[in-house]
mmCIF file of C-alpha atoms in Angstrom:
data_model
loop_
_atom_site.group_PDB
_atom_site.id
_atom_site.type_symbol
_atom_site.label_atom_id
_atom_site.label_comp_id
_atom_site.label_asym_id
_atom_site.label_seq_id
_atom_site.Cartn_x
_atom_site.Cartn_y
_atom_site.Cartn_z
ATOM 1 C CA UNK A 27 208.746 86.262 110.140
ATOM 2 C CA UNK A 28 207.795 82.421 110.371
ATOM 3 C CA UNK A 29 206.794 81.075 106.686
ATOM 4 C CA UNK A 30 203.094 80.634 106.255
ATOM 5 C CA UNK A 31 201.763 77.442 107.287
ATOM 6 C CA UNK A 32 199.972 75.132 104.140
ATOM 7 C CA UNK A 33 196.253 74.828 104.278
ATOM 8 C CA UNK A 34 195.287 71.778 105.624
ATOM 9 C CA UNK A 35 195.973 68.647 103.307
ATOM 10 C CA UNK A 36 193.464 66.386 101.528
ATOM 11 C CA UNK A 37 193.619 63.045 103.200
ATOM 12 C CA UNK A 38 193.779 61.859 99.342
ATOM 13 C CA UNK A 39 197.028 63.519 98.700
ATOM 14 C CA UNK A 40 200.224 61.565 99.236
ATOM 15 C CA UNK A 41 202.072 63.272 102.838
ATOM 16 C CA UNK A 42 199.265 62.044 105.041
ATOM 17 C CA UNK A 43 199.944 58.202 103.239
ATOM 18 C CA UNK A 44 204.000 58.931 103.676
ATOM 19 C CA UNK A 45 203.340 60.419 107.179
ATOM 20 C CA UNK A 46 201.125 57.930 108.271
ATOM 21 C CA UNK A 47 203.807 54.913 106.841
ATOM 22 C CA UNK A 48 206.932 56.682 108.757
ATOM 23 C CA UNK A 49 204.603 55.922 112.108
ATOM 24 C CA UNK A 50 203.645 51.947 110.934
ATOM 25 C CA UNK A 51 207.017 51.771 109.490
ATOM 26 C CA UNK A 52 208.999 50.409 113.038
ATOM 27 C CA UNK A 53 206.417 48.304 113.717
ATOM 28 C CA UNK A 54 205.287 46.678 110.410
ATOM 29 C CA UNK A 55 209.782 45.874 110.520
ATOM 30 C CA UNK A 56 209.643 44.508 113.447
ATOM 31 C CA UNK A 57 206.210 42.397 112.564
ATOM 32 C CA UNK A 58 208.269 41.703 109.447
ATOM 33 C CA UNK A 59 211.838 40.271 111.191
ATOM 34 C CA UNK A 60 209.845 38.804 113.487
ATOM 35 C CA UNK A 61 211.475 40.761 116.164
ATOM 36 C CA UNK A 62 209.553 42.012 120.175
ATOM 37 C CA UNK A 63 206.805 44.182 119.296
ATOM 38 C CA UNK A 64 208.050 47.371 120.691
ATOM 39 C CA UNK A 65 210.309 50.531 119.054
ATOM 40 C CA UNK A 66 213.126 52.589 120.146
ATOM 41 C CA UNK A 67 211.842 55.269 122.580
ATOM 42 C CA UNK A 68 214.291 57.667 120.672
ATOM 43 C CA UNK A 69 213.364 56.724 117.157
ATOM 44 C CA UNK A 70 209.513 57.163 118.309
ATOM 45 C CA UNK A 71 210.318 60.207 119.339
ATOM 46 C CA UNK A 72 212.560 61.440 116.281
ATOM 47 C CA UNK A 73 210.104 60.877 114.073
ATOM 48 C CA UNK A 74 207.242 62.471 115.986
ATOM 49 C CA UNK A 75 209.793 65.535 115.764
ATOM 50 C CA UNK A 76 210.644 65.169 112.314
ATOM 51 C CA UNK A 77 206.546 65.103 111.474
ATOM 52 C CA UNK A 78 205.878 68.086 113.057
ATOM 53 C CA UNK A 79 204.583 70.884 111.069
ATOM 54 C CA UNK A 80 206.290 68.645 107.989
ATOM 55 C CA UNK A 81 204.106 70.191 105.383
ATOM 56 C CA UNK A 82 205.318 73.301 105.863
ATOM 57 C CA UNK A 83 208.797 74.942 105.390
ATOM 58 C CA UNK A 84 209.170 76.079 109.260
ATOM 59 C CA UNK A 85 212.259 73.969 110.923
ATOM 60 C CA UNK A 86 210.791 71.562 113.179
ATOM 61 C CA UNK A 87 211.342 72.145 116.925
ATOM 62 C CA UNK A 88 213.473 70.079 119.247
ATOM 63 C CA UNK A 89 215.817 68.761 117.005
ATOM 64 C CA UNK A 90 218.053 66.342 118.527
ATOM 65 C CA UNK A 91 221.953 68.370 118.383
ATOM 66 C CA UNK A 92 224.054 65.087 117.546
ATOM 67 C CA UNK A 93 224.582 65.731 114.074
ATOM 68 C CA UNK A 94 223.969 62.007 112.455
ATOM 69 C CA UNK A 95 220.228 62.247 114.531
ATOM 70 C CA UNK A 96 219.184 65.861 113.359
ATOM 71 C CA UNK A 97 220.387 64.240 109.674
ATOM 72 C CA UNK A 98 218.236 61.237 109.651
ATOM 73 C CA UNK A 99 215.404 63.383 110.592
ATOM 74 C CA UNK A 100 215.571 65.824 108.138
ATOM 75 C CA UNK A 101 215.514 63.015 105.639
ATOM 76 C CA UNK A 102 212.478 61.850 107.174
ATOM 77 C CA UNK A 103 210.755 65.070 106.999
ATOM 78 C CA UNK A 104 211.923 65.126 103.620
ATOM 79 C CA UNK A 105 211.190 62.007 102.267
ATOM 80 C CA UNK A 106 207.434 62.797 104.175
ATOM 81 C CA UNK A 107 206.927 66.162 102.071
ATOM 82 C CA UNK A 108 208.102 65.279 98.810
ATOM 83 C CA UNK A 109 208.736 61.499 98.512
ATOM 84 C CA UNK A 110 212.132 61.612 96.728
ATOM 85 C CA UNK A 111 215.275 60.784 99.143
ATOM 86 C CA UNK A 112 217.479 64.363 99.524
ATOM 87 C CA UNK A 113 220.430 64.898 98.448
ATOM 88 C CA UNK A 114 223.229 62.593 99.866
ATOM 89 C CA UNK A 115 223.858 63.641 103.332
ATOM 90 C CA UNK A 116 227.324 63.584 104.169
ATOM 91 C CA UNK A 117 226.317 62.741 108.191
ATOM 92 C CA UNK A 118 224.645 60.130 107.389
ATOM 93 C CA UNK A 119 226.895 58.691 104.259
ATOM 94 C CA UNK A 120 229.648 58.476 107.170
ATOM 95 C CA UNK A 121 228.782 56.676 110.542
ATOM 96 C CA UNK A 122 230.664 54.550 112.655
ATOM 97 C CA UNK A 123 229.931 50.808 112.507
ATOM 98 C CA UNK A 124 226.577 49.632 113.608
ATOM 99 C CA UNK A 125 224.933 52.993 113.536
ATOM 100 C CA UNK A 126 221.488 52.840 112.888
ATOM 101 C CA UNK A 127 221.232 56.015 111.426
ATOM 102 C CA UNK A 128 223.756 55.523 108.592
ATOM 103 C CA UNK A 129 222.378 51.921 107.965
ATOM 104 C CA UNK A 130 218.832 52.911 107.589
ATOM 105 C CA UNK A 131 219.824 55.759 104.914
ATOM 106 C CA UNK A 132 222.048 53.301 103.208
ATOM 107 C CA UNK A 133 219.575 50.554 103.269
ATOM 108 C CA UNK A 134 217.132 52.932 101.864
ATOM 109 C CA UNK A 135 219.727 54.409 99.313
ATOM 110 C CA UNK A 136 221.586 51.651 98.091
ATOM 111 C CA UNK A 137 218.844 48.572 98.223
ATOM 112 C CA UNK A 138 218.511 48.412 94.159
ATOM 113 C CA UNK A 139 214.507 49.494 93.083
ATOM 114 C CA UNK A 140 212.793 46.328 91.891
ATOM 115 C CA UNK A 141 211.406 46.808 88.487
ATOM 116 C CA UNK A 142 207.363 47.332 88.203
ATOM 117 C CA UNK A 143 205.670 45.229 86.429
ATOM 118 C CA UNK A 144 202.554 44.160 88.054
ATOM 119 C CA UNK A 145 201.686 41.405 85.604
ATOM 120 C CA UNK A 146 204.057 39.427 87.055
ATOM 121 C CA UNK A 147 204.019 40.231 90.208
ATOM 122 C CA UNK A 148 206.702 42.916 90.417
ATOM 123 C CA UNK A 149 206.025 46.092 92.412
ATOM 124 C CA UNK A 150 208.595 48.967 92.573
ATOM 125 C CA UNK A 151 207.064 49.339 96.145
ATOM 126 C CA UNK A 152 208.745 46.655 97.208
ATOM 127 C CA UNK A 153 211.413 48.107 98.336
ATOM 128 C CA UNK A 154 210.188 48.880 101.323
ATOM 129 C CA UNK A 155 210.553 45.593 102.087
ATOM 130 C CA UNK A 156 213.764 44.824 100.716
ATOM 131 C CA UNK A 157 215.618 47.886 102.555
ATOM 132 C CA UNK A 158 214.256 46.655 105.870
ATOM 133 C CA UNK A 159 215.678 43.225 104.947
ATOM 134 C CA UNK A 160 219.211 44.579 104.038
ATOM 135 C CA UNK A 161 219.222 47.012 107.217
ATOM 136 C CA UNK A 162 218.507 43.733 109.215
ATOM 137 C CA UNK A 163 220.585 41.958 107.607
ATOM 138 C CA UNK A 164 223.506 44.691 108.622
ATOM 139 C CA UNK A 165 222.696 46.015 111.780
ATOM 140 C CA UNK A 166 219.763 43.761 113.328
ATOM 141 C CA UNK A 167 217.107 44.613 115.068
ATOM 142 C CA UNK A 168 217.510 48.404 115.554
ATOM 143 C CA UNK A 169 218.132 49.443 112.252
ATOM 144 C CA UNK A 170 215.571 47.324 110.896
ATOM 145 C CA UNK A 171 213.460 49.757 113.170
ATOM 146 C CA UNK A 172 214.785 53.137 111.131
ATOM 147 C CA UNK A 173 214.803 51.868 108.021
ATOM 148 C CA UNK A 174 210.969 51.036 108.072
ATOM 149 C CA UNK A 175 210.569 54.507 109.573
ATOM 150 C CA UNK A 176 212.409 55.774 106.359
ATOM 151 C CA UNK A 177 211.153 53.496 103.680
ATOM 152 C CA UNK A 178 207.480 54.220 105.173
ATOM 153 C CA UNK A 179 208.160 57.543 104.808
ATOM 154 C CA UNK A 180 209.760 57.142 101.051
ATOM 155 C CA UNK A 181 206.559 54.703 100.282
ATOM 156 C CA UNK A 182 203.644 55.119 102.355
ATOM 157 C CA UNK A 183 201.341 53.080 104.600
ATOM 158 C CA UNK A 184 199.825 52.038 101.454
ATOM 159 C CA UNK A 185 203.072 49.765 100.645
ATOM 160 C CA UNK A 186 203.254 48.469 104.081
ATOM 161 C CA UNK A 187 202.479 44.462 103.695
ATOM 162 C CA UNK A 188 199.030 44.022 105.117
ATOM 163 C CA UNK A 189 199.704 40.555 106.814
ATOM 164 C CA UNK A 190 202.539 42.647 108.599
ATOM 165 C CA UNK A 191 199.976 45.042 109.601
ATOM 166 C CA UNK A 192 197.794 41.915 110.890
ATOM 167 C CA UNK A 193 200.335 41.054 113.160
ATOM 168 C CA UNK A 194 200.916 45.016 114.216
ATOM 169 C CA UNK A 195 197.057 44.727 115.057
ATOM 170 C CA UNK A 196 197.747 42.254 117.473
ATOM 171 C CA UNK A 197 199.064 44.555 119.998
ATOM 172 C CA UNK A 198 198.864 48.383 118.904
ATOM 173 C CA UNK A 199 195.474 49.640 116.919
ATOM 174 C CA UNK A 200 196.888 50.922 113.440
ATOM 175 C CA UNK A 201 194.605 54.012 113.957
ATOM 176 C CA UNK A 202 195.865 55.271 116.874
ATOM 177 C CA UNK A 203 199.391 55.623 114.939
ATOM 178 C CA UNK A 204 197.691 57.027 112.066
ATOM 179 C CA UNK A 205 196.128 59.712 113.908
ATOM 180 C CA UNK A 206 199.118 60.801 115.482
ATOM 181 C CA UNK A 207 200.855 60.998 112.390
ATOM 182 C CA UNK A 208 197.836 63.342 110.558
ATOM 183 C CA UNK A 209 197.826 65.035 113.722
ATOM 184 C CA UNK A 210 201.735 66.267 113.612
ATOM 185 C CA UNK A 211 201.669 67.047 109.430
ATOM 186 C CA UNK A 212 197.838 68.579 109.237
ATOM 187 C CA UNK A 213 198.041 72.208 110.187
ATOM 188 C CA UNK A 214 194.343 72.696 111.238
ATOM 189 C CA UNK A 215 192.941 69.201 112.645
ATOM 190 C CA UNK A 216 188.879 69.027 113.697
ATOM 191 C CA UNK A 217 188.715 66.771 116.662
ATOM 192 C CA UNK A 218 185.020 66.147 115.220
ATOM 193 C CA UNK A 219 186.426 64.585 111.866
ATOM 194 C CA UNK A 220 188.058 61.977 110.797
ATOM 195 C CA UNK A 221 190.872 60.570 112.231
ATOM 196 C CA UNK A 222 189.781 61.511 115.112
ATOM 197 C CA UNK A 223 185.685 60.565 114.902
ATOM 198 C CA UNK A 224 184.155 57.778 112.784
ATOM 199 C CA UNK A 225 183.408 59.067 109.122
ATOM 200 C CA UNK A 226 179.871 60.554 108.695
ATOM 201 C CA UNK A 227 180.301 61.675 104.665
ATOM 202 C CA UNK A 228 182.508 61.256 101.676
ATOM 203 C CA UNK A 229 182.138 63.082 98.850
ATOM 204 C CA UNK A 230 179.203 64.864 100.394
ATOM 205 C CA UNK A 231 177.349 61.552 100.293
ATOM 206 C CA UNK A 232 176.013 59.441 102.882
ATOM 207 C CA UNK A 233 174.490 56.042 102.061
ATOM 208 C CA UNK A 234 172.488 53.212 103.966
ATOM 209 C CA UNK A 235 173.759 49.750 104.976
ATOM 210 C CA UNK A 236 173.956 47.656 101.639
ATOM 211 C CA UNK A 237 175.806 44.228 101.034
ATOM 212 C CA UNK A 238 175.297 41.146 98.717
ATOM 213 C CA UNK A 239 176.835 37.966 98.382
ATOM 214 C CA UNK A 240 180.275 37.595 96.184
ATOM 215 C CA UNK A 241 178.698 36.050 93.027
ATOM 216 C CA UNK A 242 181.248 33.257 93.234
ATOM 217 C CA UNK A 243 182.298 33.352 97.004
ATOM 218 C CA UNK A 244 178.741 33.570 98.663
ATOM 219 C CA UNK A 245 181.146 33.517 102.377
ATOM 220 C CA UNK A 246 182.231 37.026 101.302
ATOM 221 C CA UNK A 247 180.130 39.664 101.558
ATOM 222 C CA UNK A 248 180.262 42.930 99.392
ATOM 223 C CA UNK A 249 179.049 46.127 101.032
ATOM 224 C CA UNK A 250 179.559 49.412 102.198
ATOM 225 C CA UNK A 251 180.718 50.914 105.630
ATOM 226 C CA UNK A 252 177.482 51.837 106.937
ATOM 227 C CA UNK A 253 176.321 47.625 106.607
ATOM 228 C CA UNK A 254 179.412 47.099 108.924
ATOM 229 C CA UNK A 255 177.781 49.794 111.725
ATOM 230 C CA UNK A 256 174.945 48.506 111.609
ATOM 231 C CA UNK A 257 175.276 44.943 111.066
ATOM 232 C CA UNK A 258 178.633 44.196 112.748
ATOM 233 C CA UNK A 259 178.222 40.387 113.786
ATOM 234 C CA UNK A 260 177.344 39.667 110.152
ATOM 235 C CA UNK A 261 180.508 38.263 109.691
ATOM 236 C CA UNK A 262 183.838 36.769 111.077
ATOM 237 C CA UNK A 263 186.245 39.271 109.525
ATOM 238 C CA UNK A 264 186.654 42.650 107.781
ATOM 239 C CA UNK A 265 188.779 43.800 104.838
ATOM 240 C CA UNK A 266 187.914 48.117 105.273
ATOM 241 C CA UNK A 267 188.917 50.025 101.700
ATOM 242 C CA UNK A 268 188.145 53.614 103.040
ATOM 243 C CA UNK A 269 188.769 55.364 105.675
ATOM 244 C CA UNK A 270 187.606 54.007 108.901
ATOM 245 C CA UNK A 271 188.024 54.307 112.757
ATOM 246 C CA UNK A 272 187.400 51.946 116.297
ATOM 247 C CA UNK A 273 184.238 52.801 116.650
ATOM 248 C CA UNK A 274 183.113 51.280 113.484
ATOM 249 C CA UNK A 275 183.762 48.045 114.491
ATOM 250 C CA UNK A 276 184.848 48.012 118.214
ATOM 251 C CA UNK A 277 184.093 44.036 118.631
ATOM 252 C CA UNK A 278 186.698 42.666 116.224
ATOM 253 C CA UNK A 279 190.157 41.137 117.315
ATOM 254 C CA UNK A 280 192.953 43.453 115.704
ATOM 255 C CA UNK A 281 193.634 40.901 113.013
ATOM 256 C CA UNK A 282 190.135 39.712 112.013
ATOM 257 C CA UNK A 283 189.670 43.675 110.784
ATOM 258 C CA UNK A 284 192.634 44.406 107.657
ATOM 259 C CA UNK A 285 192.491 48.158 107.400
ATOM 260 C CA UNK A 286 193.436 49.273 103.740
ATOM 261 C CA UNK A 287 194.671 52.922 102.571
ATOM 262 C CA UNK A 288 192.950 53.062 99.452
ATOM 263 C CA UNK A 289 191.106 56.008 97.770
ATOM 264 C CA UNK A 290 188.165 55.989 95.234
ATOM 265 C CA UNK A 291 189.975 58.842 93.211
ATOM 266 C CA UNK A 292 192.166 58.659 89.527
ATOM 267 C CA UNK A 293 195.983 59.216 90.792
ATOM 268 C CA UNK A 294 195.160 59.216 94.607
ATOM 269 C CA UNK A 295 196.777 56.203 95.213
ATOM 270 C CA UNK A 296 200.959 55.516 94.468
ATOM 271 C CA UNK A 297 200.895 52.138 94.857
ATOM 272 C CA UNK A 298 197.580 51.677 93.032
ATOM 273 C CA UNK A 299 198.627 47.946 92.025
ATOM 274 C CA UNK A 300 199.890 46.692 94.832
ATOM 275 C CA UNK A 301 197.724 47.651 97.185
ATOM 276 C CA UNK A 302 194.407 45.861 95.287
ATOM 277 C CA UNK A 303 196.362 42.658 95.009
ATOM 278 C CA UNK A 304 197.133 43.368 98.922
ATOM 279 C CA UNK A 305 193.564 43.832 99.526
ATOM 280 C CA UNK A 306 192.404 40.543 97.892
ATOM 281 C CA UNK A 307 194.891 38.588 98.968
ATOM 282 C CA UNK A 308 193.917 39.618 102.714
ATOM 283 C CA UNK A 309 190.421 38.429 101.440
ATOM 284 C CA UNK A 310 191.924 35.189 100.933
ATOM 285 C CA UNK A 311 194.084 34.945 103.743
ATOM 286 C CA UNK A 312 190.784 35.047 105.829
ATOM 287 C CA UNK A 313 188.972 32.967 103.668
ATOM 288 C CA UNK A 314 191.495 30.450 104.263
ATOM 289 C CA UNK A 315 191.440 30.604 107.621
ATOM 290 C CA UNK A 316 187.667 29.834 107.546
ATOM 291 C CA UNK A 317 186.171 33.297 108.026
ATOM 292 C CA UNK A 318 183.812 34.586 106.517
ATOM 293 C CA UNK A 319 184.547 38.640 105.194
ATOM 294 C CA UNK A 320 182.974 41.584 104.724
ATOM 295 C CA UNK A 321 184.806 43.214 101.466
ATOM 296 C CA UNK A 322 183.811 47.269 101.853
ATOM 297 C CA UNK A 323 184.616 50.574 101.324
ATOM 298 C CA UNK A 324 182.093 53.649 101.948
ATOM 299 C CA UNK A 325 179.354 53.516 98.712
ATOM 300 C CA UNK A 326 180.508 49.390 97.952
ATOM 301 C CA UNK A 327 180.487 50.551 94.457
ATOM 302 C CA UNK A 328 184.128 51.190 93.589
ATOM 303 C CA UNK A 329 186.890 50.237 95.493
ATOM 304 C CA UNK A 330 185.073 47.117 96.779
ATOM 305 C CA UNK A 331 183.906 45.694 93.108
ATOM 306 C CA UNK A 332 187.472 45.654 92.119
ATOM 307 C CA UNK A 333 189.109 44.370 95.406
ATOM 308 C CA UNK A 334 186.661 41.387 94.594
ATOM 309 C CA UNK A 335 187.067 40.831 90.955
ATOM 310 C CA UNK A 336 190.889 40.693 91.509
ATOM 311 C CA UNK A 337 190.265 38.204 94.634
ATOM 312 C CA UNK A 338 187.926 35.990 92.550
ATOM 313 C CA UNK A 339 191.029 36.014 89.697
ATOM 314 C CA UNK A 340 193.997 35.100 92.015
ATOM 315 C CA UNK A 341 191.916 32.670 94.896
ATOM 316 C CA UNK A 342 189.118 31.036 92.560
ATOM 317 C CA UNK A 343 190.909 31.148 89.080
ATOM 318 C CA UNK A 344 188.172 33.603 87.579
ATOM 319 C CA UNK A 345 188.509 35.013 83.714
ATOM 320 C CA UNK A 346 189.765 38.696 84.539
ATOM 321 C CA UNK A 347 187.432 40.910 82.150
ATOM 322 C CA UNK A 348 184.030 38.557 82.550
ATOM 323 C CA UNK A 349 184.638 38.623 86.122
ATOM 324 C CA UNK A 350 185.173 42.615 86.658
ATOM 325 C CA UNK A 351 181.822 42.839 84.289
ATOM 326 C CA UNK A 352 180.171 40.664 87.126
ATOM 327 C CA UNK A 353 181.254 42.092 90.118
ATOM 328 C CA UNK A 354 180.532 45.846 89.033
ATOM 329 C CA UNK A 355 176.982 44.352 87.980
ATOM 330 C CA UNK A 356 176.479 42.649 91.394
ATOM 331 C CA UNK A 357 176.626 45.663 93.625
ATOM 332 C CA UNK A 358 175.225 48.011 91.052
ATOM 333 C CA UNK A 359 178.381 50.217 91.013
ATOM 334 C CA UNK A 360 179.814 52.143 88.600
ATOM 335 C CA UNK A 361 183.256 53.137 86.530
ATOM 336 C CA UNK A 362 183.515 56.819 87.585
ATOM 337 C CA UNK A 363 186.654 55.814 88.454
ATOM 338 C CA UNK A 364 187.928 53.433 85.483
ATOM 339 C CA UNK A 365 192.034 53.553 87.237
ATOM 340 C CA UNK A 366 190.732 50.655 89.642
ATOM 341 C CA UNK A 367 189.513 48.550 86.816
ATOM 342 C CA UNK A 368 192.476 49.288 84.548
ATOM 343 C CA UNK A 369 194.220 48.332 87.554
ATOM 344 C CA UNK A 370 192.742 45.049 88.169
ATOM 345 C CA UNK A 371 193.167 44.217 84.411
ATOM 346 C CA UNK A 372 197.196 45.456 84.456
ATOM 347 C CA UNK A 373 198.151 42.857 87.224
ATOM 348 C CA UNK A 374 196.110 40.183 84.704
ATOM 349 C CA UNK A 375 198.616 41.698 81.775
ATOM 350 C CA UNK A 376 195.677 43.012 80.166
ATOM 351 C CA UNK A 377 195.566 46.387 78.686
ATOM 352 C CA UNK A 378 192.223 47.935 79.295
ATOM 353 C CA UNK A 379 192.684 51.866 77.850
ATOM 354 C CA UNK A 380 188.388 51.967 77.776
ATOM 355 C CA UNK A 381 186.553 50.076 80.669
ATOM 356 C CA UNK A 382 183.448 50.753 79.921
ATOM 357 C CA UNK A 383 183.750 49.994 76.416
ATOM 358 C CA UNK A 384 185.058 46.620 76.873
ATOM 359 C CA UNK A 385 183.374 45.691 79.969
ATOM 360 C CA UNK A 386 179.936 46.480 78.864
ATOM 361 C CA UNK A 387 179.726 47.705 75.270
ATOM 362 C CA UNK A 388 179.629 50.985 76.293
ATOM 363 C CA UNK A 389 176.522 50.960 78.345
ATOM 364 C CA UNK A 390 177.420 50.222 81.697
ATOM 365 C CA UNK A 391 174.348 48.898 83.969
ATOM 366 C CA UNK A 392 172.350 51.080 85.865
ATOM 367 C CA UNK A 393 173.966 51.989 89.343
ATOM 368 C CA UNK A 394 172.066 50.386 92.390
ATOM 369 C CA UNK A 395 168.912 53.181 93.812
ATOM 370 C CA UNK A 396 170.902 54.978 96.515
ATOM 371 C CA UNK A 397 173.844 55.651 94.166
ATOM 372 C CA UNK A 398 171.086 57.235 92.060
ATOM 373 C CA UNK A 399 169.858 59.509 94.887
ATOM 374 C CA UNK A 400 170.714 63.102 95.966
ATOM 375 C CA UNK A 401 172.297 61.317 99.695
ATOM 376 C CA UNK A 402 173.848 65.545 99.836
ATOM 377 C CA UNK A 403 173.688 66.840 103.321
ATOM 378 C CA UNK A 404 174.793 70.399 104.060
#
């Protein structure tokens, strides 16, 4: 009798972040060693095999036979479902020369972990990075290729450099990869939901358009997703921090629209750190390139507050806790969830235990009038 199939996965939990960054993986490598923008039609397809049905304990279908290949994608599958390399396999410790197989596993076993310590910079994230580098560094192009696919997997599209992803964008829409990838793990998909249709509620809450100038940056613009449907010219460029999809904003050039997997939820996101200082330095990337931004997620209340206080830190030389005080206060947000602004503070190598405390003497400000309203539809 086949095992019973999980119930389909929050988007918030980590597979569908380690799914999604075994798709980007190839890609973001080959954006990263500046090599053609195209994978392996056999590692595309090994890892669509190795995602199928990975959430659950069934054994995927269509396993390649050569041992080394069936290997590497049980690895894959692995590394997708629980995030923690397997035990050593032997096919893979042992490949001939030049095998991209064995290179990828080694690059992804043997690259040392860097130490995390976001103060100064350090994220253990990283990596990701570093394995593709010592894959390339072996075996070129090609095993650059499976060790992204790997590391993705180990780290998830939420470690995957976003300038890397900029130049992905370029020539293949992020989403499209994502979906494929939630698609394979997610063993009930509604083709009316998200990934596959534009985002209609979060948290049972819908909300309408609202932006207002960064308080020291008046070229960025701090909102929420529905200001980006319904104002889409508004600006030059986007930096998304929720889930979005092409339909939001169908006129922007790939790169001009950074796409960030970030949730608004305490321990929802693995590489917390890193991926807020990836966020605002994509903000400043654009800003540099004379753009102006829309900074969002989907309430502008959260996730977009911090993104800004940590751009305004690193890009304009603002005073960490004064500025995270200012930003919350701009949009009229909130610290429902005080990781993002502990967060923000860690990468300053400030301790913040108590946000609200410390931010605003225990009384935050009142939250903006549509976070105060019932938005609840059934």
């Amino acid at each position: 009798m086949p095992p019973h199939p999980d119930p389909k996965r929050d988007y918030r939990h980590p597979e569908p972040d380690r799914a999604a960054g075994a798709l980007l993986g190839p890609l973001v490598a080959a954006a990263l060693m500046g090599a053609p923008p195209t994978t392996d039609p056999t590692l595309t397809h090994l890892i669509h095999t190795a995602l199928q049905d990975a959430l659950t304990t069934a054994a995927p279908a269509d396993l390649p036979q050569d041992p080394t290949a069936r290997a590497w994608a049980h690895t894959l599958r692995t590394l997708v479902r629980t995030g923690q390399r397997p035990a050593r396999p032997e096919a893979l410790e042992h490949t001939p020369d030049q095998d991209p197989h064995g290179i990828s596993w080694q690059a992804l076993s043997r690259t040392p972990l860097p130490a995390h310590d976001p103060a100064r910079g350090a994220f253990a994230c990283a990596h990701l990075v570093d394995a593709i580098g010592a894959a390339h560094r072996t075996g070129g192009d090609t095993a650059a290729l499976y060790t992204g696919a790997l590391a993705g997997a180990r780290w998830g599209a939420s470690a995957l450099p976003l300038q890397a992803l900029r130049r992905l964008s370029e020539h293949t829409d992020p989403h499209t990869l994502i979906t494929t990838a939630l698609q394979a793990i997610t063993t009930r998909s509604d083709p009316a939901q998200w990934p596959h249709a534009p985002l209609t509620r979060e948290d049972r809450q819908r909300f309408t358009p609202f932006a207002v100038p960064h308080p020291l940056d008046p070229h960025v613009l701090l909102g929420n997703l529905a200001h980006l449907r319904h104002h889409p010219t508004a600006t030059d460029a986007v930096v998304s921090l929720c889930r979005t999809h092409p339909h939001d904003a169908p006129h922007l050039p790939g790169p001009d629209w950074v796409r960030v997997w970030l949730h608004d939820s305490p321990g929802a996101n693995p590489n917390l750190h890193y991926t807020l200082d990836q966020a605002a330095a994509a903000v400043a990337t654009l800003r540099a390139e004379g753009k102006s931004v829309l900074l969002h997620c989907w309430a502008g209340a959260s996730r977009t507050p911090a993104v800004a206080a940590r751009y305004a830190i690193t890009a304009l030389g603002a005073p960490p806790l004064p500025t995270m005080t200012t930003l919350i206060t701009a949009v009229g947000g909130h610290l429902d969830n005080p990781t993002l602004s502990q967060a923000v503070a860690h990468l300053s190598g400030i301790d913040l235990p108590d946000p609200a405390h410390t931010l605003f003497d225990g009384h935050p400000p009142q939250r903006r009038p549509d976070l105060r309203t019932d938005t609840t539809h059934p």
